[in-house]
Amino acid sequence: MTVKMLVSIDLSENSLRAVDYVGAMLACHSDAEVTLLHVIKEPSPDILLDDAERHEQVEKLRVEMLALMEEAAKRLTSRGIVEKRVCLKIQACKSPVSVAELILAEQELGGYGTIVVGRRGMSKKEEFLFGSVSSKVVREARHCAVWVVE
Amino acid sequence: MQEEQIRARIKEFTRFPPQGKINIVQDTSQFMQIGVDDVMELEGEHYLVRGEEVEGRFGLDGEPKFWVKKAIDLRDGSAKVIKLEFYETFVMRIGDHEIKCFRSPKKESRILDKVRGDLRFMQGFTARDGAGNAVRILDKIQGRRFWDIINDLSGLDHKTYFERHFPGIFRNILICVEAIGALHEMGELHGDIRNDHIFIEHGTGAYRWIDFDYTYDWAESPFGVDLFGLGNVLLFTVGGGFHSIKDLSSCGPEGMRVASCVTPDDLSLFFKHRISNLKKLFTYIPESLNNVLLRFSHGAEVFYESSDELLEDLHGCLKDLPDIAPEENGAVVN
């Protein structure tokens, strides 16, 4: 059976650590399929009023993120994962969304057997106020494994 | 309206009409320069400025808010609060935690439209001035802040407060939480839930939320900031004020004995000296209600993620509360 993994990454160092971990674990599964997923949250129009400025900010993030994802993909292929089996996905969202819910929806849609998320090491207070993507993914994921990389 | 008509209306609605020439303001951009006795003209209607609102946080005299004018609507003499277009970004402190916060007139205008007719919220509308600024014209709520009402009752011992006043107050606070739930259902965040942002209207005794213009960057938990605020309101309501380790320690041997039983897990998650486990202080508080408070404490393992979850637990508390005292009839005397 093909190993299919969905790896959620952001601009943090932790994300690259998660990718390295996936690379190490899949070194003996050269036929594994890995999708790197990033969600760009467009600034709220309540905060950034100008449409053009908002669009510009999203595009800037997209370029930054793509460079990081390409770097992440290289790290995977250097471990022996076939290049064409590494897929990069960037989703830009206009309205407030739960990143965890998007990851879970993508997992279901793509039939991934494993979700990989990094954990940022939030404090209890931060988790209360802002919520934690990794905690929500762990709590709500069904029919798949979840790896949380610290 | 011509200046003479404006002057006549002012005379009709005020005891001290301006003597000299009336300054009619059509562009409100320079709000610092708009003062007492000026008249703002907004979409053809006229509003006489009576002064500025102050940041009356927790009963202290605060700074004047120059972008918020007290005014009289010269059509009918009704009192208005007029919020002029003003943006700012600042850091809000919650205990020792800091959050970047944005003032968004646009958000408040949108919420005013969405809650029109729902008297659990302040009411008003948005008008454009001559320069295109969005100006919020709000009906002044004649009443008192919830913070002040509870502080007025602080002379009572807690048991008397809890048995005589709390059941009625709690039912009103439940309506306030339901109102926030309705806002969340519409995809909106209140953004600044505080004990002094609930007004209790004279006459009707209705509890009403004010001030919706704070907003934040997106977070995984979109309503976390509101839930924090609701936890604080509930703790204040159940305790008839806040209770800290320091207060207990100053209450003589009995207070010090209780203080010695309070563990770090009993304290508020955000305010390190504030006690959340009120049952340790007041043993007659029902377990169901105390459990809600504990979900906001340092010892909590699971937090509320939605107002629905909180409301479900709060409704479950009703059966465990004392009956409403006949003289209270569910409302607070104000």
mmCIF file of N, CA, C and O in Angstrom, chain A residues 20-98:
data_model
loop_
_atom_site.group_PDB
_atom_site.id
_atom_site.type_symbol
_atom_site.label_atom_id
_atom_site.label_comp_id
_atom_site.label_asym_id
_atom_site.label_seq_id
_atom_site.Cartn_x
_atom_site.Cartn_y
_atom_site.Cartn_z
ATOM 1 N N ASP A 20 11.943 17.322 8.059
ATOM 2 C CA ASP A 20 13.132 16.474 8.215
ATOM 3 C C ASP A 20 12.761 15.134 8.852
ATOM 4 O O ASP A 20 13.260 14.079 8.459
ATOM 5 N N TYR A 21 11.881 15.220 9.816
ATOM 6 C CA TYR A 21 11.464 13.992 10.508
ATOM 7 C C TYR A 21 10.734 13.063 9.535
ATOM 8 O O TYR A 21 11.008 11.861 9.487
ATOM 9 N N VAL A 22 9.837 13.661 8.744
ATOM 10 C CA VAL A 22 9.098 12.866 7.746
ATOM 11 C C VAL A 22 10.103 12.232 6.779
ATOM 12 O O VAL A 22 10.019 11.042 6.462
ATOM 13 N N GLY A 23 11.083 13.022 6.323
ATOM 14 C CA GLY A 23 12.099 12.515 5.390
ATOM 15 C C GLY A 23 12.829 11.325 5.990
ATOM 16 O O GLY A 23 13.011 10.296 5.334
ATOM 17 N N ALA A 24 13.208 11.456 7.244
ATOM 18 C CA ALA A 24 13.953 10.373 7.898
ATOM 19 C C ALA A 24 13.096 9.114 8.030
ATOM 20 O O ALA A 24 13.558 8.003 7.791
ATOM 21 N N MET A 25 11.824 9.316 8.386
ATOM 22 C CA MET A 25 10.947 8.166 8.590
ATOM 23 C C MET A 25 10.582 7.472 7.273
ATOM 24 O O MET A 25 10.279 6.295 7.250
ATOM 25 N N LEU A 26 10.580 8.266 6.179
ATOM 26 C CA LEU A 26 10.171 7.684 4.895
ATOM 27 C C LEU A 26 11.368 7.263 4.033
ATOM 28 O O LEU A 26 11.182 6.877 2.876
ATOM 29 N N ALA A 27 12.559 7.358 4.579
ATOM 30 C CA ALA A 27 13.759 7.061 3.784
ATOM 31 C C ALA A 27 13.680 5.680 3.126
ATOM 32 O O ALA A 27 14.168 5.485 2.012
ATOM 33 N N CYS A 28 12.997 4.754 3.790
ATOM 34 C CA CYS A 28 12.908 3.402 3.205
ATOM 35 C C CYS A 28 11.596 3.196 2.440
ATOM 36 O O CYS A 28 11.230 2.082 2.119
ATOM 37 N N HIS A 29 10.863 4.292 2.214
ATOM 38 C CA HIS A 29 9.602 4.200 1.433
ATOM 39 C C HIS A 29 9.705 5.145 0.244
ATOM 40 O O HIS A 29 9.067 6.188 0.220
ATOM 41 N N SER A 30 10.519 4.766 -0.745
ATOM 42 C CA SER A 30 10.758 5.695 -1.848
ATOM 43 C C SER A 30 9.497 5.964 -2.679
ATOM 44 O O SER A 30 9.421 6.932 -3.421
ATOM 45 N N ASP A 31 8.484 5.095 -2.544
ATOM 46 C CA ASP A 31 7.249 5.317 -3.314
ATOM 47 C C ASP A 31 6.219 6.139 -2.527
ATOM 48 O O ASP A 31 5.078 6.293 -2.956
ATOM 49 N N ALA A 32 6.643 6.656 -1.374
ATOM 50 C CA ALA A 32 5.699 7.439 -0.559
ATOM 51 C C ALA A 32 5.272 8.711 -1.292
ATOM 52 O O ALA A 32 6.051 9.283 -2.056
ATOM 53 N N GLU A 33 4.041 9.102 -1.042
ATOM 54 C CA GLU A 33 3.542 10.373 -1.601
ATOM 55 C C GLU A 33 3.404 11.369 -0.468
ATOM 56 O O GLU A 33 2.749 11.076 0.537
ATOM 57 N N VAL A 34 4.025 12.532 -0.650
ATOM 58 C CA VAL A 34 3.966 13.540 0.410
ATOM 59 C C VAL A 34 3.407 14.835 -0.152
ATOM 60 O O VAL A 34 3.879 15.330 -1.176
ATOM 61 N N THR A 35 2.393 15.363 0.508
ATOM 62 C CA THR A 35 1.873 16.682 0.126
ATOM 63 C C THR A 35 2.222 17.672 1.223
ATOM 64 O O THR A 35 1.936 17.431 2.400
ATOM 65 N N LEU A 36 2.868 18.762 0.831
ATOM 66 C CA LEU A 36 3.153 19.840 1.789
ATOM 67 C C LEU A 36 2.061 20.883 1.622
ATOM 68 O O LEU A 36 1.819 21.378 0.524
ATOM 69 N N LEU A 37 1.384 21.191 2.709
ATOM 70 C CA LEU A 37 0.239 22.103 2.639
ATOM 71 C C LEU A 37 0.483 23.345 3.494
ATOM 72 O O LEU A 37 0.921 23.249 4.648
ATOM 73 N N HIS A 38 0.188 24.498 2.911
ATOM 74 C CA HIS A 38 0.253 25.733 3.708
ATOM 75 C C HIS A 38 -1.007 26.564 3.462
ATOM 76 O O HIS A 38 -1.492 26.645 2.335
ATOM 77 N N VAL A 39 -1.515 27.141 4.527
ATOM 78 C CA VAL A 39 -2.714 27.989 4.410
ATOM 79 C C VAL A 39 -2.313 29.442 4.645
ATOM 80 O O VAL A 39 -1.736 29.783 5.680
ATOM 81 N N ILE A 40 -2.611 30.284 3.662
ATOM 82 C CA ILE A 40 -2.370 31.731 3.830
ATOM 83 C C ILE A 40 -3.690 32.373 4.253
ATOM 84 O O ILE A 40 -4.718 32.204 3.581
ATOM 85 N N LYS A 41 -3.637 33.079 5.370
ATOM 86 C CA LYS A 41 -4.851 33.757 5.828
ATOM 87 C C LYS A 41 -4.766 35.219 5.391
ATOM 88 O O LYS A 41 -3.891 35.946 5.852
ATOM 89 N N GLU A 42 -5.653 35.598 4.494
ATOM 90 C CA GLU A 42 -5.653 36.989 4.027
ATOM 91 C C GLU A 42 -5.997 37.904 5.202
ATOM 92 O O GLU A 42 -6.887 37.579 5.989
ATOM 93 N N PRO A 43 -5.291 39.038 5.337
ATOM 94 C CA PRO A 43 -5.619 39.940 6.448
ATOM 95 C C PRO A 43 -7.090 40.351 6.397
ATOM 96 O O PRO A 43 -7.667 40.470 5.320
ATOM 97 N N SER A 44 -7.675 40.553 7.549
ATOM 98 C CA SER A 44 -9.092 40.920 7.606
ATOM 99 C C SER A 44 -9.294 42.306 7.003
ATOM 100 O O SER A 44 -8.515 43.226 7.273
ATOM 101 N N PRO A 45 -10.353 42.473 6.207
ATOM 102 C CA PRO A 45 -10.656 43.808 5.666
ATOM 103 C C PRO A 45 -10.996 44.813 6.771
ATOM 104 O O PRO A 45 -10.961 46.016 6.535
ATOM 105 N N ASP A 46 -11.303 44.339 7.971
ATOM 106 C CA ASP A 46 -11.540 45.263 9.090
ATOM 107 C C ASP A 46 -10.227 45.889 9.556
ATOM 108 O O ASP A 46 -10.215 46.954 10.159
ATOM 109 N N ILE A 47 -9.119 45.189 9.288
ATOM 110 C CA ILE A 47 -7.816 45.662 9.767
ATOM 111 C C ILE A 47 -7.051 46.353 8.642
ATOM 112 O O ILE A 47 -6.510 47.437 8.822
ATOM 113 N N LEU A 48 -7.010 45.689 7.494
ATOM 114 C CA LEU A 48 -6.327 46.271 6.330
ATOM 115 C C LEU A 48 -7.409 46.623 5.308
ATOM 116 O O LEU A 48 -7.942 45.739 4.630
ATOM 117 N N LEU A 49 -7.751 47.907 5.255
ATOM 118 C CA LEU A 49 -8.945 48.317 4.502
ATOM 119 C C LEU A 49 -8.782 48.216 2.989
ATOM 120 O O LEU A 49 -9.720 47.901 2.276
ATOM 121 N N ASP A 50 -7.567 48.467 2.523
ATOM 122 C CA ASP A 50 -7.345 48.578 1.087
ATOM 123 C C ASP A 50 -7.224 47.197 0.418
ATOM 124 O O ASP A 50 -6.362 46.397 0.774
ATOM 125 N N ASP A 51 -8.095 46.945 -0.583
ATOM 126 C CA ASP A 51 -8.109 45.647 -1.284
ATOM 127 C C ASP A 51 -6.745 45.329 -1.889
ATOM 128 O O ASP A 51 -6.249 44.205 -1.776
ATOM 129 N N ALA A 52 -6.159 46.339 -2.548
ATOM 130 C CA ALA A 52 -4.890 46.123 -3.251
ATOM 131 C C ALA A 52 -3.780 45.759 -2.253
ATOM 132 O O ALA A 52 -2.969 44.859 -2.503
ATOM 133 N N GLU A 53 -3.776 46.438 -1.122
ATOM 134 C CA GLU A 53 -2.755 46.155 -0.104
ATOM 135 C C GLU A 53 -2.889 44.728 0.441
ATOM 136 O O GLU A 53 -1.903 44.044 0.683
ATOM 137 N N ARG A 54 -4.156 44.335 0.623
ATOM 138 C CA ARG A 54 -4.395 42.971 1.134
ATOM 139 C C ARG A 54 -3.890 41.943 0.137
ATOM 140 O O ARG A 54 -3.216 40.987 0.492
ATOM 141 N N HIS A 55 -4.213 42.186 -1.142
ATOM 142 C CA HIS A 55 -3.817 41.275 -2.205
ATOM 143 C C HIS A 55 -2.280 41.198 -2.269
ATOM 144 O O HIS A 55 -1.699 40.113 -2.372
ATOM 145 N N GLU A 56 -1.661 42.364 -2.152
ATOM 146 C CA GLU A 56 -0.195 42.446 -2.206
ATOM 147 C C GLU A 56 0.425 41.623 -1.069
ATOM 148 O O GLU A 56 1.403 40.899 -1.266
ATOM 149 N N GLN A 57 -0.182 41.738 0.086
ATOM 150 C CA GLN A 57 0.361 41.004 1.238
ATOM 151 C C GLN A 57 0.243 39.484 1.051
ATOM 152 O O GLN A 57 1.163 38.738 1.371
ATOM 153 N N VAL A 58 -0.881 39.074 0.472
ATOM 154 C CA VAL A 58 -1.076 37.638 0.217
ATOM 155 C C VAL A 58 -0.036 37.151 -0.791
ATOM 156 O O VAL A 58 0.578 36.093 -0.607
ATOM 157 N N GLU A 59 0.170 37.949 -1.843
ATOM 158 C CA GLU A 59 1.130 37.528 -2.873
ATOM 159 C C GLU A 59 2.553 37.457 -2.315
ATOM 160 O O GLU A 59 3.323 36.555 -2.637
ATOM 161 N N LYS A 60 2.889 38.400 -1.432
ATOM 162 C CA LYS A 60 4.209 38.404 -0.816
ATOM 163 C C LYS A 60 4.403 37.127 0.025
ATOM 164 O O LYS A 60 5.432 36.448 -0.058
ATOM 165 N N LEU A 61 3.365 36.805 0.759
ATOM 166 C CA LEU A 61 3.424 35.592 1.582
ATOM 167 C C LEU A 61 3.534 34.342 0.715
ATOM 168 O O LEU A 61 4.251 33.394 1.041
ATOM 169 N N ARG A 62 2.811 34.374 -0.420
ATOM 170 C CA ARG A 62 2.825 33.210 -1.312
ATOM 171 C C ARG A 62 4.241 32.959 -1.834
ATOM 172 O O ARG A 62 4.724 31.828 -1.838
ATOM 173 N N VAL A 63 4.912 34.038 -2.231
ATOM 174 C CA VAL A 63 6.281 33.916 -2.768
ATOM 175 C C VAL A 63 7.222 33.387 -1.672
ATOM 176 O O VAL A 63 8.001 32.451 -1.897
ATOM 177 N N GLU A 64 7.101 33.977 -0.489
ATOM 178 C CA GLU A 64 7.946 33.565 0.638
ATOM 179 C C GLU A 64 7.729 32.086 0.957
ATOM 180 O O GLU A 64 8.659 31.326 1.175
ATOM 181 N N MET A 65 6.454 31.735 0.963
ATOM 182 C CA MET A 65 6.086 30.371 1.362
ATOM 183 C C MET A 65 6.525 29.356 0.323
ATOM 184 O O MET A 65 6.999 28.269 0.664
ATOM 185 N N LEU A 66 6.372 29.742 -0.949
ATOM 186 C CA LEU A 66 6.763 28.829 -2.020
ATOM 187 C C LEU A 66 8.249 28.522 -1.923
ATOM 188 O O LEU A 66 8.667 27.363 -2.070
ATOM 189 N N ALA A 67 9.062 29.546 -1.638
ATOM 190 C CA ALA A 67 10.507 29.330 -1.517
ATOM 191 C C ALA A 67 10.790 28.342 -0.379
ATOM 192 O O ALA A 67 11.603 27.420 -0.520
ATOM 193 N N LEU A 68 10.063 28.520 0.732
ATOM 194 C CA LEU A 68 10.279 27.627 1.880
ATOM 195 C C LEU A 68 9.820 26.201 1.564
ATOM 196 O O LEU A 68 10.463 25.217 1.926
ATOM 197 N N MET A 69 8.716 26.108 0.823
ATOM 198 C CA MET A 69 8.195 24.779 0.502
ATOM 199 C C MET A 69 9.125 24.058 -0.466
ATOM 200 O O MET A 69 9.302 22.838 -0.388
ATOM 201 N N GLU A 70 9.713 24.805 -1.396
ATOM 202 C CA GLU A 70 10.659 24.186 -2.328
ATOM 203 C C GLU A 70 11.878 23.668 -1.573
ATOM 204 O O GLU A 70 12.397 22.588 -1.859
ATOM 205 N N GLU A 71 12.298 24.437 -0.594
ATOM 206 C CA GLU A 71 13.415 24.016 0.259
ATOM 207 C C GLU A 71 13.031 22.730 1.022
ATOM 208 O O GLU A 71 13.807 21.773 1.098
ATOM 209 N N ALA A 72 11.791 22.721 1.504
ATOM 210 C CA ALA A 72 11.316 21.542 2.231
ATOM 211 C C ALA A 72 11.253 20.325 1.309
ATOM 212 O O ALA A 72 11.645 19.215 1.699
ATOM 213 N N ALA A 73 10.785 20.550 0.064
ATOM 214 C CA ALA A 73 10.687 19.440 -0.898
ATOM 215 C C ALA A 73 12.077 18.871 -1.198
ATOM 216 O O ALA A 73 12.263 17.650 -1.303
ATOM 217 N N LYS A 74 13.074 19.760 -1.303
ATOM 218 C CA LYS A 74 14.455 19.317 -1.554
ATOM 219 C C LYS A 74 14.942 18.416 -0.425
ATOM 220 O O LYS A 74 15.631 17.422 -0.646
ATOM 221 N N ARG A 75 14.588 18.804 0.794
ATOM 222 C CA ARG A 75 15.016 18.000 1.944
ATOM 223 C C ARG A 75 14.436 16.589 1.866
ATOM 224 O O ARG A 75 15.077 15.618 2.240
ATOM 225 N N LEU A 76 13.201 16.498 1.330
ATOM 226 C CA LEU A 76 12.567 15.178 1.213
ATOM 227 C C LEU A 76 13.232 14.360 0.106
ATOM 228 O O LEU A 76 13.536 13.177 0.301
ATOM 229 N N THR A 77 13.472 15.015 -1.037
ATOM 230 C CA THR A 77 14.053 14.259 -2.158
ATOM 231 C C THR A 77 15.496 13.836 -1.841
ATOM 232 O O THR A 77 15.959 12.800 -2.286
ATOM 233 N N SER A 78 16.171 14.645 -1.022
ATOM 234 C CA SER A 78 17.540 14.272 -0.654
ATOM 235 C C SER A 78 17.555 13.000 0.205
ATOM 236 O O SER A 78 18.569 12.341 0.340
ATOM 237 N N ARG A 79 16.394 12.676 0.770
ATOM 238 C CA ARG A 79 16.281 11.432 1.562
ATOM 239 C C ARG A 79 15.825 10.259 0.697
ATOM 240 O O ARG A 79 15.517 9.192 1.217
ATOM 241 N N GLY A 80 15.646 10.523 -0.578
ATOM 242 C CA GLY A 80 15.306 9.413 -1.479
ATOM 243 C C GLY A 80 13.851 9.384 -1.905
ATOM 244 O O GLY A 80 13.427 8.492 -2.648
ATOM 245 N N ILE A 81 13.057 10.323 -1.464
ATOM 246 C CA ILE A 81 11.651 10.339 -1.905
ATOM 247 C C ILE A 81 11.607 10.906 -3.331
ATOM 248 O O ILE A 81 12.250 11.926 -3.623
ATOM 249 N N VAL A 82 10.874 10.213 -4.196
ATOM 250 C CA VAL A 82 10.856 10.598 -5.616
ATOM 251 C C VAL A 82 10.232 11.995 -5.766
ATOM 252 O O VAL A 82 9.162 12.271 -5.201
ATOM 253 N N GLU A 83 10.906 12.836 -6.562
ATOM 254 C CA GLU A 83 10.497 14.243 -6.682
ATOM 255 C C GLU A 83 9.049 14.400 -7.128
ATOM 256 O O GLU A 83 8.295 15.211 -6.576
ATOM 257 N N LYS A 84 8.656 13.579 -8.131
ATOM 258 C CA LYS A 84 7.285 13.759 -8.651
ATOM 259 C C LYS A 84 6.222 13.298 -7.649
ATOM 260 O O LYS A 84 5.030 13.507 -7.856
ATOM 261 N N ARG A 85 6.657 12.682 -6.576
ATOM 262 C CA ARG A 85 5.691 12.254 -5.556
ATOM 263 C C ARG A 85 5.578 13.263 -4.399
ATOM 264 O O ARG A 85 4.921 13.002 -3.390
ATOM 265 N N VAL A 86 6.291 14.360 -4.585
ATOM 266 C CA VAL A 86 6.168 15.427 -3.571
ATOM 267 C C VAL A 86 5.334 16.556 -4.185
ATOM 268 O O VAL A 86 5.672 17.092 -5.232
ATOM 269 N N CYS A 87 4.223 16.844 -3.529
ATOM 270 C CA CYS A 87 3.308 17.855 -4.079
ATOM 271 C C CYS A 87 3.245 19.074 -3.148
ATOM 272 O O CYS A 87 3.248 18.922 -1.919
ATOM 273 N N LEU A 88 3.242 20.258 -3.716
ATOM 274 C CA LEU A 88 3.166 21.481 -2.913
ATOM 275 C C LEU A 88 1.791 22.124 -3.091
ATOM 276 O O LEU A 88 1.342 22.304 -4.221
ATOM 277 N N LYS A 89 1.145 22.469 -1.978
ATOM 278 C CA LYS A 89 -0.195 23.091 -2.078
ATOM 279 C C LYS A 89 -0.246 24.312 -1.190
ATOM 280 O O LYS A 89 0.080 24.233 0.007
ATOM 281 N N ILE A 90 -0.651 25.438 -1.765
ATOM 282 C CA ILE A 90 -0.856 26.639 -0.948
ATOM 283 C C ILE A 90 -2.317 27.054 -1.110
ATOM 284 O O ILE A 90 -2.797 27.205 -2.230
ATOM 285 N N GLN A 91 -2.990 27.195 0.011
ATOM 286 C CA GLN A 91 -4.390 27.601 -0.035
ATOM 287 C C GLN A 91 -4.516 28.998 0.563
ATOM 288 O O GLN A 91 -4.099 29.208 1.707
ATOM 289 N N ALA A 92 -5.074 29.929 -0.196
ATOM 290 C CA ALA A 92 -5.271 31.279 0.363
ATOM 291 C C ALA A 92 -6.736 31.432 0.740
ATOM 292 O O ALA A 92 -7.618 31.120 -0.046
ATOM 293 N N CYS A 93 -6.980 31.884 1.972
ATOM 294 C CA CYS A 93 -8.370 32.010 2.445
ATOM 295 C C CYS A 93 -8.691 33.459 2.733
ATOM 296 O O CYS A 93 -7.920 34.157 3.380
ATOM 297 N N LYS A 94 -9.870 33.878 2.283
ATOM 298 C CA LYS A 94 -10.289 35.269 2.450
ATOM 299 C C LYS A 94 -10.987 35.495 3.788
ATOM 300 O O LYS A 94 -10.864 36.530 4.398
ATOM 301 N N SER A 95 -11.786 34.532 4.203
ATOM 302 C CA SER A 95 -12.544 34.741 5.437
ATOM 303 C C SER A 95 -11.941 33.888 6.552
ATOM 304 O O SER A 95 -11.212 32.935 6.275
ATOM 305 N N PRO A 96 -12.250 34.225 7.814
ATOM 306 C CA PRO A 96 -11.646 33.460 8.916
ATOM 307 C C PRO A 96 -11.946 31.971 8.777
ATOM 308 O O PRO A 96 -13.084 31.586 8.562
ATOM 309 N N VAL A 97 -10.907 31.191 8.851
ATOM 310 C CA VAL A 97 -11.093 29.745 8.746
ATOM 311 C C VAL A 97 -10.290 29.098 9.858
ATOM 312 O O VAL A 97 -9.373 29.696 10.406
ATOM 313 N N SER A 98 -10.652 27.879 10.146
ATOM 314 C CA SER A 98 -9.852 27.092 11.077
ATOM 315 C C SER A 98 -8.857 26.316 10.222
ATOM 316 O O SER A 98 -9.250 25.539 9.342
#
